[in-house]
Amino acid sequence: MNMFCFQCQETAKGTGCTVRGVCGKRPETSRWMDLLLSVTRGVGTIYHALLEAGYANDPAVDDFIVDALFATITNANFDDSALLQKVDAGIAVKRQLLETASRRGVSLPDYHEVAWGGEKSDYEAEGDRETVLRNSDADIRSLKETITLGLKGMAAYYEHAARLGQRDASITTFMARALAGISDPEAGSDTLLPLLLETGKQGVSVMALLDKANTTAYGKPEITRVNIGTGKRPGILISGHDLHDIADLLEQTEGTGIDVYTHGEMLPAHYYPELKKYKHLVGNYGNAWWKQKEEFAHFNGPIIFTTNCIVPPTPTANYAGRVFTANSTGYPGWKHIATRPDGHKDFSEVIEMARHCQAPEEIEHGEIIGGFAHDQVFALADKIVEAVKSGAIRKFVVMGGCDGRMKSRNYYADFAKALPKDVVILTSGCAKYKYNKLQLGEIGCIPRVLDAGQCNDSYSWAVVALKLKEIFGAADINDLPIVFNLAWYEQKAVIVLLALLSLGIRNIHIGPTLPAFVSPGVLKVLQDNFSLGTISTVEDDIRTMIG
Ligand code: SF4
Ligand code: SF3
């Protein structure tokens, strides 16, 4: 059977995975994701009509939409049965909404996604019908898919914020409206382009919401040195972006003699006062997601995925029996830890397993530094402004985003190394693993690599840019000595990019390649309006970006 997916940077031949995902996604899984997205569009369309008619937001519907979109993000969920359970749940939500609409006399559009009956016997055919390729016009497909992928990133961030008690109905209301807009077979670029730009605006709101959720719960990130070596006690490795989960784990492991290590995008947990206070949060193990097969083999203890990025293990992987998933993630054969009705998780099974494991094998040694989110940067504002005014800092280059396995991404390590010594890198997301261990030095007391945190903390760089605009009295954000050279891989980077564009930031470079889901027509619009570009060689880019 065939599939079609072009949502990530590593898509086959730079155009689309058609036989099996480069990420390991099987065609069947791709079909169930297409089905789940179709059901979600149906739910979103009906929900939107009800909301327009005065129906109040229903957190259960919001949660379904958010979880379904999140589960289809690259490397989040490979478990067909989990995806099909979400489809079943979506059809139940849809039927309930249809019933409410009929009871209240709310008329609904006659889109396929609304009309489809949801019979189990039709699941396969519906999944096959509702692929990305259902839209034959390349530009319309591109606009609809770019919005969909932005919504996936938005859903991921919203889920984390909601888990920490921060909800915003205006964001989920927008998601429903956008899903209705994508479902409309008559939608043209006149409606889809504004919807795309609004997706970016809502992206800023969702990142601000998550920033508020994280800092309210765990305090403001502060400068922190993080150990990358290991201790002598057994450990649990926790990966992904969900801070609520690591907080639960730290609380439940305290005093047990078991250490907790972060992996990948969980590294910034060390920067938060309410998480770093735990002495048994001993360090960060390994690097970005794509090295996990090699690195997990040496960890010895249990591993928990709270979000993407999962890499399917080889059949003989020594850690396969020790991995747990949570939230929207899943992998066949790996145990899924459910969220209790009170919003917390019970990690006792993981802790029990850890008791019988050896301590992790050390694969690196030393420290890295981070914790430069906006408040910490503002605390250093005087020094930074002085350094800019004196010429000690010539430029800032925002290098946030994702890491990945393509060799072409060595560009980012080379770029970081080749930057003039008076340039500071502002980073966030797992892209930093390409250069956060390079010892690039300091300018005065300011490190040359400032890590704000996770990919959603790219929001910090937008806040910092707006603040610098105020301090320097610049007329335009683009007049500041800040350039953007972003690395992207999955769909959270899509919402980050759309959010930055919506703030009026121009001349952003994205790489290592342009997205396959951006058609030539849509690319032209992005180039004409935002001067969006990609990367070339390190030398040329340093010349054009730094001067
Ligand atoms: Fe291919 Fe990326 Fe889709 Fe995986 S997520 S199937 S690698 S395009
Ligand atoms: Fe990384 Fe997957 Fe994107 Fe949150 S963990 S940045 S790739």
XYZ file of C-alpha atoms in Angstrom, residues 25-544:
520
model
C 6.265 5.417 10.032
C 4.583 2.485 8.304
C 1.959 3.024 5.560
C -0.783 1.603 7.820
C 0.117 4.086 10.546
C 0.104 6.881 7.988
C -3.379 5.817 6.877
C -4.713 5.880 10.460
C -3.179 9.303 10.954
C -4.902 10.547 7.788
C -8.146 9.073 9.110
C -7.648 10.673 12.526
C -6.973 14.048 10.924
C -10.095 13.734 8.790
C -12.198 12.945 11.872
C -10.576 15.897 13.647
C -11.441 18.210 10.754
C -15.035 16.962 10.994
C -15.151 17.558 14.748
C -13.535 20.985 14.296
C -16.001 22.029 11.597
C -19.097 21.094 13.610
C -17.632 22.551 16.795
C -16.878 25.800 14.963
C -20.488 26.057 13.732
C -21.736 25.464 17.283
C -19.334 28.005 18.793
C -20.434 30.561 16.219
C -24.019 29.878 17.280
C -23.183 30.658 20.907
C -22.369 27.176 22.242
C -19.775 27.381 25.057
C -16.333 25.816 24.675
C -16.284 22.232 25.883
C -12.912 21.237 27.414
C -13.502 17.610 26.381
C -13.831 18.621 22.711
C -10.839 20.950 23.010
C -8.790 18.114 24.528
C -9.773 15.674 21.781
C -8.711 18.105 19.035
C -5.448 18.937 20.763
C -4.501 15.325 21.501
C -5.414 14.106 18.001
C -3.334 16.782 16.295
C -0.414 16.212 18.669
C -0.456 12.449 18.104
C 0.153 12.954 14.378
C 3.312 15.040 14.869
C 6.487 13.496 13.489
C 7.951 10.845 15.811
C 5.194 11.105 18.425
C 3.045 8.026 17.934
C 3.770 4.829 16.014
C 1.076 2.745 17.711
C -1.795 1.869 15.325
C -4.091 0.632 18.068
C -3.628 3.848 20.065
C -4.361 5.900 16.940
C -7.487 3.863 16.200
C -8.697 4.388 19.751
C -8.357 8.113 19.175
C -10.355 7.743 15.933
C -13.123 5.939 17.852
C -13.098 8.656 20.499
C -13.279 11.330 17.791
C -16.268 9.708 16.145
C -18.060 9.594 19.502
C -17.308 13.327 19.999
C -18.486 14.067 16.464
C -21.794 12.221 16.958
C -22.419 14.104 20.169
C -21.746 17.431 18.465
C -23.991 16.472 15.525
C -26.740 15.653 17.953
C -26.330 19.012 19.724
C -26.345 20.832 16.384
C -29.547 19.128 15.324
C -31.199 19.757 18.696
C -30.314 23.433 18.540
C -31.159 23.825 14.875
C -27.588 24.847 13.957
C -27.008 24.338 10.265
C -23.768 22.694 9.212
C -21.758 22.895 6.017
C -22.051 19.910 3.703
C -18.307 19.124 3.691
C -17.212 15.537 3.333
C -15.682 15.570 6.824
C -19.073 16.435 8.315
C -21.076 14.020 6.197
C -18.849 10.947 6.616
C -20.704 8.497 8.841
C -17.769 7.022 10.757
C -18.605 3.335 10.206
C -15.772 1.080 11.286
C -16.090 -0.902 8.035
C -15.206 2.319 6.174
C -12.139 3.287 8.242
C -9.633 1.952 5.723
C -11.301 3.523 2.712
C -11.721 6.851 4.505
C -8.064 6.881 5.545
C -7.066 6.188 1.948
C -9.391 8.883 0.575
C -8.373 11.573 3.050
C -4.672 11.855 2.366
C -2.754 15.063 1.868
C -3.203 14.473 -1.870
C -6.996 14.857 -1.666
C -6.439 18.478 -2.674
C -5.285 18.413 -6.280
C -4.274 22.077 -6.601
C -0.669 22.379 -5.379
C -1.038 25.853 -3.849
C -4.328 25.101 -2.093
C -2.870 21.838 -0.792
C 0.200 23.704 0.397
C -1.800 26.379 2.221
C -4.108 23.818 3.845
C -1.241 21.583 4.909
C 0.904 24.433 6.223
C -2.030 25.544 8.372
C -2.602 21.936 9.514
C 1.052 21.530 10.465
C 1.002 24.854 12.302
C -2.054 23.614 14.197
C -0.174 20.446 15.165
C 2.628 22.506 16.697
C 0.085 24.738 18.385
C -1.701 21.679 19.785
C 1.528 20.355 21.278
C 2.220 23.598 23.120
C -1.406 23.992 24.152
C -1.436 20.502 25.645
C 1.513 21.291 27.911
C -0.010 24.594 29.016
C -3.412 23.010 29.675
C -1.837 20.271 31.763
C -0.395 23.014 33.947
C -3.846 24.540 34.327
C -3.476 27.304 31.721
C -6.236 27.116 29.136
C -7.334 29.741 26.666
C -10.593 29.120 24.843
C -9.714 31.698 22.200
C -6.894 29.401 21.015
C -9.022 26.263 20.748
C -11.824 28.320 19.186
C -9.333 29.406 16.542
C -8.226 25.798 16.023
C -11.844 24.813 15.323
C -12.245 27.696 12.887
C -9.026 26.785 11.113
C -10.074 23.118 10.869
C -13.369 24.252 9.313
C -11.464 26.483 6.889
C -9.237 23.591 5.820
C -12.244 21.296 5.349
C -13.991 23.714 2.995
C -13.521 22.267 -0.508
C -14.204 25.682 -2.035
C -11.615 27.534 0.068
C -9.230 29.553 -2.090
C -6.067 31.448 -1.335
C -8.168 34.517 -0.505
C -9.385 32.795 2.672
C -6.490 30.411 3.283
C -3.677 32.981 3.200
C -5.200 35.138 5.941
C -5.896 31.940 7.897
C -2.236 30.981 7.571
C -1.112 34.356 8.883
C -3.592 34.135 11.724
C -2.228 30.707 12.604
C 1.096 32.436 13.234
C -0.558 35.057 15.420
C -2.226 32.350 17.466
C 1.166 30.647 17.629
C 2.503 33.661 19.536
C -0.484 33.407 21.918
C 0.046 29.708 22.568
C 3.766 30.124 23.212
C 3.010 33.013 25.586
C 0.443 30.804 27.329
C 2.956 27.987 27.738
C 5.618 30.405 28.954
C 3.154 31.622 31.580
C 2.218 28.041 32.497
C 5.837 26.918 32.901
C 7.014 29.968 34.835
C 3.937 30.069 37.071
C 4.384 26.428 38.001
C 8.165 26.163 38.179
C 9.562 29.711 38.460
C 11.566 31.790 36.006
C 14.425 29.960 34.266
C 17.796 31.004 35.628
C 21.397 30.563 34.516
C 22.334 26.983 35.317
C 25.292 24.703 34.738
C 24.085 21.219 33.821
C 26.176 18.120 34.373
C 26.445 15.859 31.322
C 28.200 13.029 33.136
C 26.612 10.351 35.301
C 26.424 9.335 38.954
C 26.759 5.938 40.576
C 23.096 5.269 41.370
C 20.471 3.785 39.057
C 18.750 6.368 36.906
C 15.560 7.125 35.003
C 15.872 9.029 31.746
C 13.026 11.336 30.796
C 12.678 12.767 27.287
C 10.287 15.109 25.487
C 8.873 18.485 26.424
C 6.369 17.910 29.245
C 7.527 19.655 32.434
C 4.486 18.496 34.392
C 5.623 14.901 33.913
C 9.188 15.503 35.065
C 7.817 17.359 38.099
C 5.711 14.280 38.974
C 8.681 11.999 38.433
C 11.031 14.095 40.573
C 8.537 14.183 43.390
C 7.927 10.440 43.249
C 11.629 9.509 43.039
C 12.792 11.780 45.852
C 14.468 9.743 48.599
C 14.301 6.483 46.628
C 18.018 6.359 45.787
C 17.214 6.737 42.092
C 18.545 9.611 40.009
C 16.684 11.419 37.243
C 18.369 12.436 33.995
C 16.929 14.591 31.241
C 17.232 13.758 27.567
C 16.865 15.900 24.421
C 14.257 18.615 24.817
C 13.872 17.914 28.561
C 17.293 19.510 29.224
C 15.767 22.928 30.059
C 13.970 21.397 33.069
C 17.283 22.027 34.877
C 16.814 25.786 34.483
C 13.565 26.049 36.505
C 13.945 26.744 40.256
C 11.104 24.419 41.248
C 12.629 21.530 39.300
C 16.361 22.150 39.831
C 15.773 22.157 43.597
C 15.705 18.345 43.488
C 19.223 17.076 44.217
C 18.535 13.806 42.419
C 17.979 15.642 39.114
C 21.612 14.947 38.355
C 22.185 15.770 34.722
C 21.392 15.578 31.056
C 22.207 12.345 29.240
C 23.051 12.276 25.556
C 22.137 14.598 22.768
C 19.311 15.340 20.353
C 16.586 12.778 19.583
C 18.168 11.196 16.525
C 21.103 9.772 18.494
C 18.857 7.855 20.887
C 19.392 4.337 19.494
C 23.092 4.621 20.131
C 22.841 6.475 23.456
C 19.928 4.641 25.100
C 21.866 1.397 24.699
C 24.252 2.688 27.386
C 21.747 4.160 29.809
C 20.854 0.891 31.592
C 17.695 2.253 33.282
C 14.102 2.969 32.235
C 13.333 5.711 29.729
C 10.145 7.782 29.533
C 8.912 9.635 26.453
C 6.557 12.459 27.368
C 6.363 13.751 23.759
C 8.177 13.362 20.441
C 10.808 12.472 19.238
C 10.765 8.654 19.257
C 13.063 6.717 16.915
C 11.844 3.145 16.305
C 14.374 0.822 17.978
C 16.125 -2.001 16.164
C 14.542 -5.390 17.038
C 17.564 -6.315 19.140
C 17.812 -3.013 21.032
C 18.788 -3.763 24.633
C 16.556 -0.958 25.953
C 13.314 -1.915 24.134
C 11.781 -3.482 27.256
C 12.589 -0.434 29.344
C 10.794 2.337 27.454
C 7.529 3.952 28.539
C 5.377 6.451 26.659
C 2.947 9.053 27.962
C 0.420 11.630 26.740
C 0.027 11.685 22.938
C 3.034 9.428 22.304
C 2.959 5.696 21.677
C 4.981 2.838 20.308
C 3.793 -0.751 19.790
C 4.939 -2.934 22.670
C 6.000 -0.051 24.897
C 3.980 0.479 28.025
C 1.835 3.625 28.021
C 1.494 5.477 31.309
C -1.976 6.930 31.594
C -2.722 10.329 33.053
C -4.892 10.003 36.159
C -8.112 12.021 36.426
C -6.277 14.431 38.752
C -3.846 15.196 35.908
C -0.851 13.438 37.502
C 0.892 10.219 36.552
C 1.858 7.273 38.662
C 5.457 6.353 37.823
C 5.736 3.570 40.421
C 6.245 0.862 37.774
C 9.104 2.850 36.236
C 10.641 3.466 39.653
C 10.381 -0.206 40.552
C 12.124 -1.151 37.325
C 14.899 1.378 37.973
C 15.646 -0.203 41.355
C 16.835 -3.336 39.551
C 18.961 -1.562 36.956
C 22.630 -0.665 36.867
C 23.713 2.972 36.990
C 24.008 4.609 33.564
C 27.230 4.210 31.669
C 28.977 7.548 31.248
C 29.140 8.611 27.605
C 30.175 12.229 28.120
C 31.689 14.286 30.865
C 31.507 17.955 31.782
C 28.912 20.684 31.919
C 26.780 22.834 29.671
C 25.193 26.139 30.519
C 21.680 27.396 29.847
C 18.687 29.149 31.327
C 18.729 32.389 29.332
C 14.998 32.802 28.828
C 13.650 36.346 28.535
C 13.581 37.242 32.239
C 17.167 36.126 32.751
C 18.222 38.029 29.640
C 16.406 41.134 30.914
C 18.300 40.785 34.188
C 21.483 41.058 32.107
C 20.020 43.784 29.868
C 22.372 46.531 31.085
C 25.447 44.444 30.317
C 24.071 43.343 26.954
C 23.094 46.867 25.871
C 26.495 48.166 26.981
C 28.243 45.419 25.023
C 26.225 46.276 21.911
C 26.862 49.990 22.288
C 30.600 49.508 22.839
C 30.797 47.203 19.840
C 31.863 44.199 21.956
C 28.770 42.425 20.600
C 28.285 43.022 16.888
C 25.281 40.854 16.285
C 22.945 38.227 17.662
C 21.995 35.260 15.566
C 18.936 33.268 16.571
C 19.700 29.622 15.767
C 16.725 27.918 17.387
C 14.729 24.949 16.164
C 15.356 21.281 15.702
C 18.260 18.940 15.159
C 18.098 15.971 12.812
C 20.138 13.192 11.301
C 20.902 14.634 7.872
C 24.602 15.241 7.294
C 23.752 18.624 5.799
C 22.935 19.760 9.356
C 26.649 19.850 10.135
C 26.266 23.245 8.508
C 24.934 24.527 11.849
C 27.974 23.352 13.824
C 30.260 24.798 11.153
C 28.295 28.048 11.079
C 28.537 28.374 14.867
C 32.275 27.699 14.781
C 32.908 30.113 11.915
C 30.956 33.036 13.398
C 33.121 36.045 14.279
C 33.900 36.104 18.009
C 31.794 39.200 18.566
C 28.568 37.429 17.566
C 26.281 35.809 20.146
C 24.089 32.786 19.350
C 20.580 32.825 20.795
C 19.224 29.287 20.794
C 16.237 27.187 21.843
C 14.963 23.730 20.881
C 17.065 20.666 20.213
C 19.014 22.441 17.411
C 21.447 23.554 20.134
C 23.032 20.104 20.409
C 24.971 20.932 17.263
C 26.997 23.607 19.092
C 26.258 23.737 22.840
C 29.280 21.621 23.702
C 31.748 23.456 21.479
C 33.078 25.858 24.164
C 32.563 28.948 22.038
C 33.637 31.243 24.867
C 32.208 34.416 26.313
C 32.021 38.134 25.602
C 32.713 39.763 28.946
C 30.544 37.712 31.254
C 28.033 36.826 28.504
C 28.380 33.303 27.038
C 28.392 33.227 23.236
C 25.669 30.564 23.218
C 22.607 31.636 25.174
C 20.091 28.802 25.520
C 16.551 29.944 26.334
C 15.149 26.412 26.608
C 12.814 24.256 24.529
C 11.620 25.028 20.996
C 8.565 26.845 22.395
C 10.998 29.124 24.250
C 11.817 30.647 20.865
C 9.093 32.913 22.180
C 11.789 34.322 24.474
C 13.785 35.574 21.499
C 10.738 37.370 20.140
C 10.204 38.982 23.565
C 13.892 39.902 23.775
C 13.819 41.381 20.253
C 10.774 43.489 21.118
C 12.486 44.687 24.301
C 15.692 45.589 22.443
C 13.598 47.479 19.905
C 12.238 49.541 22.792
C 15.643 50.048 24.439
C 17.365 51.086 21.208
C 14.369 53.122 20.052
C 14.373 51.235 16.728
C 11.517 52.017 14.351
C 11.366 48.441 13.102
C 12.250 45.111 14.679
C 14.225 44.335 11.519
C 16.571 47.284 12.187
C 18.037 45.531 15.238
C 21.374 43.677 15.107
C 19.515 40.328 15.213
C 19.329 37.793 12.390
C 17.436 34.502 12.283
C 19.006 31.310 10.970
C 16.579 28.595 12.061
C 16.874 24.830 11.711
C 13.591 23.009 11.346
C 12.547 19.372 11.440
C 9.030 18.785 12.714
C 5.794 20.724 13.060
C 6.548 22.642 16.237
C 9.181 24.456 14.217
C 6.419 25.281 11.719
C 4.351 27.105 14.342
C 7.481 28.833 15.661
C 8.271 30.084 12.149
C 4.694 31.232 11.486
C 4.687 32.988 14.872
C 7.914 34.876 14.081
C 6.549 35.902 10.676
C 3.380 37.189 12.311
C 5.528 39.449 14.512
C 6.859 41.074 11.350
C 10.308 39.468 11.443
C 11.774 39.373 7.939
C 14.764 37.751 6.282
C 14.462 34.549 8.307
C 16.618 31.764 6.911
C 15.304 28.236 7.393
C 17.205 25.070 6.646
C 18.818 22.766 5.973
C 16.160 22.639 3.210
C 12.886 24.363 2.479
C 9.721 22.452 3.428
C 8.286 20.121 0.799
C 4.788 21.227 1.802
C 5.462 24.781 0.663
C 4.573 24.923 -3.044
C 6.419 27.284 -5.396
C 3.373 29.582 -5.395
C 3.181 29.779 -1.596
C 6.956 30.163 -1.337
C 6.765 33.171 -3.616
C 4.172 34.771 -1.331
C 6.415 34.123 1.694
C 9.438 35.500 -0.123
C 7.628 38.590 -1.388
C 6.077 39.413 1.979
C 8.684 38.231 4.458
C 11.892 37.729 2.438
C 11.981 34.162 3.747
C 15.071 32.334 2.561
C 17.105 29.200 3.094
C 20.793 28.548 3.667
C 23.710 28.271 1.255
C 27.329 27.840 2.349
C 28.646 28.834 5.756
C 30.952 31.457 4.195
C 28.255 33.048 2.044
C 25.715 33.039 4.853
C 28.092 34.621 7.329
C 28.775 37.300 4.753
C 25.106 38.025 4.096
